[in-house]
Short mmCIF file of C-alpha atoms in Angstrom, two decimals:
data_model
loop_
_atom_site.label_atom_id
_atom_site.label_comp_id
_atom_site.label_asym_id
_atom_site.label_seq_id
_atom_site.Cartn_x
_atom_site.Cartn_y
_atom_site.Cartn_z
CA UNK A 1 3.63 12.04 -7.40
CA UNK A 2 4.72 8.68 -8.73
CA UNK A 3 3.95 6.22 -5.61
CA UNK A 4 0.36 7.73 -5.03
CA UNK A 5 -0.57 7.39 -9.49
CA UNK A 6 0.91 3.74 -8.62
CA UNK A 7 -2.00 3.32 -5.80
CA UNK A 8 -4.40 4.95 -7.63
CA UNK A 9 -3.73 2.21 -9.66
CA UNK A 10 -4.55 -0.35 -7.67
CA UNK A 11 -8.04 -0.66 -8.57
CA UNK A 12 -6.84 -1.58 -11.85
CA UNK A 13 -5.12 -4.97 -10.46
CA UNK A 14 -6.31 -8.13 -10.42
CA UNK A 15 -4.47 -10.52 -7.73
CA UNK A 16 -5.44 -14.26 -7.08
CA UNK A 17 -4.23 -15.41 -3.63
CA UNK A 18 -3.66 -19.07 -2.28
CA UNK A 19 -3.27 -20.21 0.89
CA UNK A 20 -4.16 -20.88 4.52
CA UNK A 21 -7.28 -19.15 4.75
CA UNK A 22 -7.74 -18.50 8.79
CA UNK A 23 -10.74 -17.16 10.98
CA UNK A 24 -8.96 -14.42 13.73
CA UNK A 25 -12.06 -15.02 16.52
CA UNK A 26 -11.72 -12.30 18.86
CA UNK A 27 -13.77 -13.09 22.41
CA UNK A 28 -14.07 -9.93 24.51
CA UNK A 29 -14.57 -9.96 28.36
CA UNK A 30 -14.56 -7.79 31.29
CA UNK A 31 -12.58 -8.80 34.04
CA UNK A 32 -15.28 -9.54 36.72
CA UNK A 33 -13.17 -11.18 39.74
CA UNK A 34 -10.64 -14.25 40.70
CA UNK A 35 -11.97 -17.58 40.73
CA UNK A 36 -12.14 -19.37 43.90
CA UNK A 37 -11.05 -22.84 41.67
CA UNK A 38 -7.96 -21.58 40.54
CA UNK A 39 -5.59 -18.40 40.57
CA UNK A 40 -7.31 -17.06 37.54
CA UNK A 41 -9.57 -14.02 35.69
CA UNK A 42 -13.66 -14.54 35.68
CA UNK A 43 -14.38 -12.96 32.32
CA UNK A 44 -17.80 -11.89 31.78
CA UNK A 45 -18.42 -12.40 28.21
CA UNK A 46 -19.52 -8.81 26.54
CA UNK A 47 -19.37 -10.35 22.41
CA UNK A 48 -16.87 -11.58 20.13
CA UNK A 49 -16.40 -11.11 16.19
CA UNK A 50 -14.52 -12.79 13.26
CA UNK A 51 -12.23 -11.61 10.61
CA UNK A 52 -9.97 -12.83 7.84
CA UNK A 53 -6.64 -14.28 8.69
CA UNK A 54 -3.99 -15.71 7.65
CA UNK A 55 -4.57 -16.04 3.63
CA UNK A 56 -7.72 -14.46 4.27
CA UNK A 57 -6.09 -11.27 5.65
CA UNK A 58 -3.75 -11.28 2.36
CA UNK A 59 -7.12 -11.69 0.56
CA UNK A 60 -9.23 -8.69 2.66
CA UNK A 61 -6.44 -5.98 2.15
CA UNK A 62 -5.78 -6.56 -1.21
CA UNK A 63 -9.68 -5.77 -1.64
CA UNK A 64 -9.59 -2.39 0.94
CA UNK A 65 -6.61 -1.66 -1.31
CA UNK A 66 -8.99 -1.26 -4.13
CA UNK A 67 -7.85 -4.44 -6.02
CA UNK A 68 -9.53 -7.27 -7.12
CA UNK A 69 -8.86 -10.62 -6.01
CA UNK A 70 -9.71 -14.32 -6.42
CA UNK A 71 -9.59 -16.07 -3.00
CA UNK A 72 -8.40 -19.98 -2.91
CA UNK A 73 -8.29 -22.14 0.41
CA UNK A 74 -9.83 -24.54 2.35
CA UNK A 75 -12.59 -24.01 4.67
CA UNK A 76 -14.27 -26.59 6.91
CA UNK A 77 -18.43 -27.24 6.75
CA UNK A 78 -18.76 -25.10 9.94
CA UNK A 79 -19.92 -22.56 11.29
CA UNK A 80 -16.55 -20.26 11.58
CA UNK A 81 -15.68 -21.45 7.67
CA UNK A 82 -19.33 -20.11 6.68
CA UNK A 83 -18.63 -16.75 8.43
CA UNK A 84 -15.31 -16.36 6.67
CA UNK A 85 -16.67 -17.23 3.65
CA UNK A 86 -19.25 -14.60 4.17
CA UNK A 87 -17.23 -12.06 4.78
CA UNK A 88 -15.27 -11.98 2.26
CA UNK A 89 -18.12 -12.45 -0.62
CA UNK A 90 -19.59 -8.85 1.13
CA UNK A 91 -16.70 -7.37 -0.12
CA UNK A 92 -17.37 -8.70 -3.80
CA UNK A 93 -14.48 -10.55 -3.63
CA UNK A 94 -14.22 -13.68 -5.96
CA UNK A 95 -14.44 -16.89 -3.41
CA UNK A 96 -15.07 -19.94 -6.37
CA UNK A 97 -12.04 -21.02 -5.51
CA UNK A 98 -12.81 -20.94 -1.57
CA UNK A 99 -13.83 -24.94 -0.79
CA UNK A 100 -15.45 -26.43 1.93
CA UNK A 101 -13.99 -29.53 3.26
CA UNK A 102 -16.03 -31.85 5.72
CA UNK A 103 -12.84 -33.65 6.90
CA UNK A 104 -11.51 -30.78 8.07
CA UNK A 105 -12.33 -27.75 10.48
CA UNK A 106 -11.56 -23.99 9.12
CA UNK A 107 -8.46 -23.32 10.87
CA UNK A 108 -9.20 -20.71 13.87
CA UNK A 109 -7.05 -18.52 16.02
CA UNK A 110 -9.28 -17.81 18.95
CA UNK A 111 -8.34 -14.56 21.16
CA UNK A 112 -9.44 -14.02 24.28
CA UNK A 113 -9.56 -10.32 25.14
CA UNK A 114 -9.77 -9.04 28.54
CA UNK A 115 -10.62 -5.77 29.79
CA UNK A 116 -12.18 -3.66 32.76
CA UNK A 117 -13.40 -0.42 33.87
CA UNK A 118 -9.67 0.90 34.95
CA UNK A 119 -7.49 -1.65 32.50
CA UNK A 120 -6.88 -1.50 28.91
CA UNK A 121 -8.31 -4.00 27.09
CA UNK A 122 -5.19 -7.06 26.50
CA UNK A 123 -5.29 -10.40 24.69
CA UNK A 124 -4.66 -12.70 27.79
CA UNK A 125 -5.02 -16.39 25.75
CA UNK A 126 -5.01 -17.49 22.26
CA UNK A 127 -6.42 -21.15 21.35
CA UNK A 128 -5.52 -22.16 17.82
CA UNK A 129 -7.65 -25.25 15.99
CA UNK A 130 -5.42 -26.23 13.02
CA UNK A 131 -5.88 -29.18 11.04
CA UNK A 132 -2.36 -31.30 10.53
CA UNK A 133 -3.93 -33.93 7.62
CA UNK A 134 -3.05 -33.50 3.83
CA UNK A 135 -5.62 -31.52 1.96
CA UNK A 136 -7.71 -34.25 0.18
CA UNK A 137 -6.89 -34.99 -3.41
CA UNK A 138 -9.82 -34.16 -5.10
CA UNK A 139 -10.41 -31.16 -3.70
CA UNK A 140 -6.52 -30.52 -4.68
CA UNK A 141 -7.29 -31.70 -8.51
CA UNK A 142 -10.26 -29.20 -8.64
CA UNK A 143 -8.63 -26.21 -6.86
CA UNK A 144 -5.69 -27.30 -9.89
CA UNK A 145 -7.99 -27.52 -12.48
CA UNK A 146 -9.82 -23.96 -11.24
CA UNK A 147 -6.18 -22.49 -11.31
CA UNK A 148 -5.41 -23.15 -14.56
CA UNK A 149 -8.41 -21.19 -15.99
CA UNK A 150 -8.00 -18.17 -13.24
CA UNK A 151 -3.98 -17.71 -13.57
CA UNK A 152 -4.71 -16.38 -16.93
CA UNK A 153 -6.59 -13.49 -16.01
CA UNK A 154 -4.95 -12.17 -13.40
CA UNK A 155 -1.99 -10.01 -12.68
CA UNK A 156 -0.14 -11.71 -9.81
CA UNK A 157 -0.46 -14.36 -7.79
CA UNK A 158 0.33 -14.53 -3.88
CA UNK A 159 1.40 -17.89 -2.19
CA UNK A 160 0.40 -17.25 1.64
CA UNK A 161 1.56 -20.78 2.90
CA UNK A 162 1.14 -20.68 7.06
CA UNK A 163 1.83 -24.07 7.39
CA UNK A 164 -1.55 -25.63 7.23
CA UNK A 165 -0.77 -27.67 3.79
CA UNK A 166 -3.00 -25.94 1.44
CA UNK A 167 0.05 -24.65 -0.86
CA UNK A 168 0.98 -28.49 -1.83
CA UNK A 169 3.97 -29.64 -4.10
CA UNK A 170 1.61 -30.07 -7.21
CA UNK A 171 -0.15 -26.14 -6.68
CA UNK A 172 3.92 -25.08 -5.86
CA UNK A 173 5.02 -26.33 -9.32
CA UNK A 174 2.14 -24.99 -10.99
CA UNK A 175 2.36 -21.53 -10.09
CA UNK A 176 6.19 -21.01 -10.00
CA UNK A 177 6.26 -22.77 -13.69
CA UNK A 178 3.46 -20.74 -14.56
CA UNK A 179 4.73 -17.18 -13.84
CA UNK A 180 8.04 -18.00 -15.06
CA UNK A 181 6.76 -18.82 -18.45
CA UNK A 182 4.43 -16.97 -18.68
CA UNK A 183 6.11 -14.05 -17.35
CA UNK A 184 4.22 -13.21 -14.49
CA UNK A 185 4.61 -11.83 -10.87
CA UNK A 186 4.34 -14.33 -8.20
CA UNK A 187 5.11 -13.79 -4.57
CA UNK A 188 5.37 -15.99 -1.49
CA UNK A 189 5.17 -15.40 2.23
CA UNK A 190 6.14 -19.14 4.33
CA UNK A 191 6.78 -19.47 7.68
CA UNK A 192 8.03 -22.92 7.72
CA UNK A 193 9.35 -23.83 4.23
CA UNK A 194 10.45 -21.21 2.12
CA UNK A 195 13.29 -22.84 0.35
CA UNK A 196 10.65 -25.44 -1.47
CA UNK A 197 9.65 -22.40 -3.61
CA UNK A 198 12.50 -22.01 -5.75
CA UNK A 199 12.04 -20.25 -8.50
CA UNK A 200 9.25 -18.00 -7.23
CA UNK A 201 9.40 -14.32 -8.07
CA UNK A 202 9.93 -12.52 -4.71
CA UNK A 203 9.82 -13.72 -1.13
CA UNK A 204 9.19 -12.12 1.91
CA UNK A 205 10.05 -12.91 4.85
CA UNK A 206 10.56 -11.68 8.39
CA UNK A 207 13.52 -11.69 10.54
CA UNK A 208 13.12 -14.82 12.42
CA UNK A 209 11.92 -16.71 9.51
CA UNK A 210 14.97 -15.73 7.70
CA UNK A 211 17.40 -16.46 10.40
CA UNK A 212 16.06 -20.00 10.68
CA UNK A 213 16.57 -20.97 6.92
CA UNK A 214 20.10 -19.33 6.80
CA UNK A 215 21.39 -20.83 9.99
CA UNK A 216 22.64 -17.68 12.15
CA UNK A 217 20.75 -14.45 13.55
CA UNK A 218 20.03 -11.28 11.74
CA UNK A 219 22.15 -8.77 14.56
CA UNK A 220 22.49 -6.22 12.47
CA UNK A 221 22.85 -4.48 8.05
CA UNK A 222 25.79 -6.89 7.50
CA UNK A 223 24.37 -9.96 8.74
CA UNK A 224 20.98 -9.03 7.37
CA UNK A 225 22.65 -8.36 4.10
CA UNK A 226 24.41 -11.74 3.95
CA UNK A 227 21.32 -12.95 5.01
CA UNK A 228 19.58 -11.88 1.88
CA UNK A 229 22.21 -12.79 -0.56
CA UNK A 230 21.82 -16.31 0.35
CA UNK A 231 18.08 -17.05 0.22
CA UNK A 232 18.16 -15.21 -3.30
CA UNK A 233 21.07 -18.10 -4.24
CA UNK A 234 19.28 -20.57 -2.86
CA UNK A 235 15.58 -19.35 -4.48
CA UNK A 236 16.85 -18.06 -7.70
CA UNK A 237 14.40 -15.32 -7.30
CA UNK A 238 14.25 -11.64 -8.25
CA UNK A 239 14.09 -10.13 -4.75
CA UNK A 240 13.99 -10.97 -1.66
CA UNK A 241 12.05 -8.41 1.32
CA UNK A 242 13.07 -9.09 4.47
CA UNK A 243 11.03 -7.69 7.38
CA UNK A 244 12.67 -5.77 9.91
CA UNK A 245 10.49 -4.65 12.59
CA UNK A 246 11.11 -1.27 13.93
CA UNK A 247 14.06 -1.26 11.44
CA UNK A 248 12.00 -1.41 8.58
CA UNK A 249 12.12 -3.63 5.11
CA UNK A 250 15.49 -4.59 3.32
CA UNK A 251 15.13 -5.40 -0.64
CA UNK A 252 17.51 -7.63 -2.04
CA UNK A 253 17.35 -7.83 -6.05
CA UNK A 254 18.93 -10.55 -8.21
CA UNK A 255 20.84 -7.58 -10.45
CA UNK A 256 22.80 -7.08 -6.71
CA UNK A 257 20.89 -3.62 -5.76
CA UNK A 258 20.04 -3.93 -1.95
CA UNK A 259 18.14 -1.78 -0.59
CA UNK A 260 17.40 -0.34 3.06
CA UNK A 261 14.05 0.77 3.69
CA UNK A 262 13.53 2.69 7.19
CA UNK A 263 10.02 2.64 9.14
CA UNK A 264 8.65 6.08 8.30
CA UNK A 265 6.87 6.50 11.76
CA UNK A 266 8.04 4.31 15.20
CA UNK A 267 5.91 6.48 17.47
CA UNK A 268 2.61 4.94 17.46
CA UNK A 269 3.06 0.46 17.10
CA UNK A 270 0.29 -0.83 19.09
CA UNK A 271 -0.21 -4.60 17.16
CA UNK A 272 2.13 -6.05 14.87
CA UNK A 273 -0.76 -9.13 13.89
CA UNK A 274 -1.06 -8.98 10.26
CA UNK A 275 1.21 -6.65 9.22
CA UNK A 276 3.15 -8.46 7.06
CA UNK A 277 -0.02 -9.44 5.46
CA UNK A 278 -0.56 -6.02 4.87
CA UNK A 279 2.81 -5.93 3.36
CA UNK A 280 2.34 -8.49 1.24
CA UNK A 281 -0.84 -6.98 -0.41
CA UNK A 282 0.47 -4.00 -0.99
CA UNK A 283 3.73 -5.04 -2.42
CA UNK A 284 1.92 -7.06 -5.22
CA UNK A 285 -0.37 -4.73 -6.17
CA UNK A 286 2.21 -1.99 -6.76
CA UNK A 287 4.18 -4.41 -8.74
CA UNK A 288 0.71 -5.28 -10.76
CA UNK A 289 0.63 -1.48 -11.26
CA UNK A 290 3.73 -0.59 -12.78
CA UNK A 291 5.71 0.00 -9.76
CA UNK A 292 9.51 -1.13 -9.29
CA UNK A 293 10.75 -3.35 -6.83
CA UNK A 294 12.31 -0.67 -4.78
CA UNK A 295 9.02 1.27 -5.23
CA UNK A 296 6.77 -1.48 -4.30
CA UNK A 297 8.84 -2.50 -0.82
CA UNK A 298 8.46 1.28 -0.28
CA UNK A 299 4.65 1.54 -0.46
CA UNK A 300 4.71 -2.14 1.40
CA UNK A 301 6.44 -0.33 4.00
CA UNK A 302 4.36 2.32 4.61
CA UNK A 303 0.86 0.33 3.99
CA UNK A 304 2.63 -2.17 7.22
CA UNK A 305 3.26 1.02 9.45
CA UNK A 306 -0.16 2.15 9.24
CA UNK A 307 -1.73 -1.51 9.84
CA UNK A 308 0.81 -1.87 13.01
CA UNK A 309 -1.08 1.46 14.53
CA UNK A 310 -4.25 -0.33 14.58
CA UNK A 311 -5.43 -3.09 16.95
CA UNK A 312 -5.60 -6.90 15.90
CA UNK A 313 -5.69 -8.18 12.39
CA UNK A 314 -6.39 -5.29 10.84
CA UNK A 315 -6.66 -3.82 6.64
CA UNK A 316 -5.49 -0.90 5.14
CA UNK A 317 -7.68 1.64 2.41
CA UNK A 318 -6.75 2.90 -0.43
CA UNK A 319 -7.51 6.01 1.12
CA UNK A 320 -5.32 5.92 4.43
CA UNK A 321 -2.56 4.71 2.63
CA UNK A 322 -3.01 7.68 -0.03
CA UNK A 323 -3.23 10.55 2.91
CA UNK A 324 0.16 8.87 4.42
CA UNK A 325 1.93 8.88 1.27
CA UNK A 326 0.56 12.83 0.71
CA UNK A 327 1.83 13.56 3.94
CA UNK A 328 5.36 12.18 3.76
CA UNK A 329 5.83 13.32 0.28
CA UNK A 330 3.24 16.56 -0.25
CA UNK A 331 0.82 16.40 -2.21
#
């Protein structure tokens, strides 16, 4: 069957990935009583774990994929950058271009989980620590100067820009003039500022994001569809994915094929964190394999509904997404 050979694949692909590397800190407590100095939980602190976000969670599913991948960010000269930096390099993933900066902290999204005996375990607070200073210029001149060598050896490049300023102007024009030359796949996933990556292969983007930048809400196919015509106008790309939630992924390719994409399985959504990460991932490394746009947003699709099934920022294998695809289509 086509779509699992194009997985298989996978471990043949070799994606580099820039962006906003972030540390998801999970705190766990149990719920032990009200305080007496304010109308709130007592949490009795049972442990608490890190894991790649943002950029980083683009980064770590590529890898459980079964791809290879070169990692560039910013991390700060702390204890949280260290741990990210460490988990990554356990899964032999390629972190020379992951920096430290002493100017700035590693960007953290800090979750406090609470649970008890009789309750199922909630996230009742997040705290996020996000630098809002330019990235400094040397360290922007050596992550350009690192590029240059690495964009030659790889297979497609991911822009995972969340806002933190590590995807500058300068690393922007790079890329996009890069892959267009040199024909090669570049992808891009921005919350806040899509339309400064004109010229970018594909873009994906989720419902809200795309409502914003077009000016009116996604209600239903034909605004969704107008929706999509317009941001590939205005990016000159060669498709756009739009994220639909329980409505799945639209495709929107620059020869005018649009294409509606329907979640497989609604039945089981427990967290939607880092989903489109996991969409993201996949997406390039099917195009890296061989696969066709419609193909790719397919396996993207599915690789998304199995990471929304699972709790917090979560990856997807190789293997799990292999069993899904036997299942829908037989093996």
């Amino acid at each position: 069957m086509r779509k699992k050979e194009i997985v298989d694949n996978f471990k043949n692909a070799k994606i580099l990935v820039i962006g906003d590397m972030v540390a998801d800190i999970y705190l766990n407590g149990n719920i032990s009583r009200i305080s007496r100095e304010a109308p709130v939980l007592i949490l009795e602190y049972t442990g608490e774990k890190i894991v790649p976000g943002g950029a980083a969670n683009v980064v770590n599913n590529i890898s459980t994929l079964s791809g290879s991948v070169f990692a560039y960010g910013l991390i700060g000269e702390d204890a949280s950058g260290r741990k990210l930096k460490d988990l990554l390099e356990q899964k032999s993933i390629n972190v020379e271009g992951l920096l430290a900066d002493g100017d700035r902290p590693t960007i953290t999204k800090t979750r406090v989980v609470a649970g008890g005996a009789a309750t199922v375990s909630q996230q009742v607070v997040r705290i996020d620590k996000e630098p809002k200073i330019p990235i400094n210029k040397k360290l922007e001149t050596k992550i350009i100067e690192k590029l240059s060598n690495d964009l030659k050896i790889v297979d497609g490049i991911v822009l995972s820009d969340y806002g933190s300023g590590m995807v500058t102007t300068k690393i922007k024009k790079l890329i996009i003039e890069y892959c267009r030359q040199n024909n090669k796949v570049c992808i891009v996933d921005s919350r806040y500022d899509i339309l400064s990556f004109k010229g970018v292969t594909y873009v994906k983007q989720n419902e809200a994001e795309a409502a914003k930048v077009v000016g009116f809400e996604l209600l239903d196919e034909e605004t969704i569809v107008k929706a999509g015509k317009i941001l590939l106008e205005k990016l000159q790309a060669k498709g756009i994915i739009i994220s639909r939630g329980e409505d799945g992924m639209s495709l929107f390719e620059d020869s005018g094929a649009v294409h509606h994409i329907p979640v497989i399985d609604k039945s089981e959504v427990f967290d939607v964190s880092g989903a489109g990460d996991t969409a993201v991932a996949a997406f390039i490394l099917a195009i890296a394999s061989g696969a066709k746009p419609v193909e790719a947003t397919e396996i993207a699709n599915f690789a998304a509904g199995i990471a929304v099934r699972k709790l917090g920022t979560a990856t997807v294998s190789n293997k799990e997404l292999q069993e899904v695809l036997g299942e829908y289509y037989g093996n």
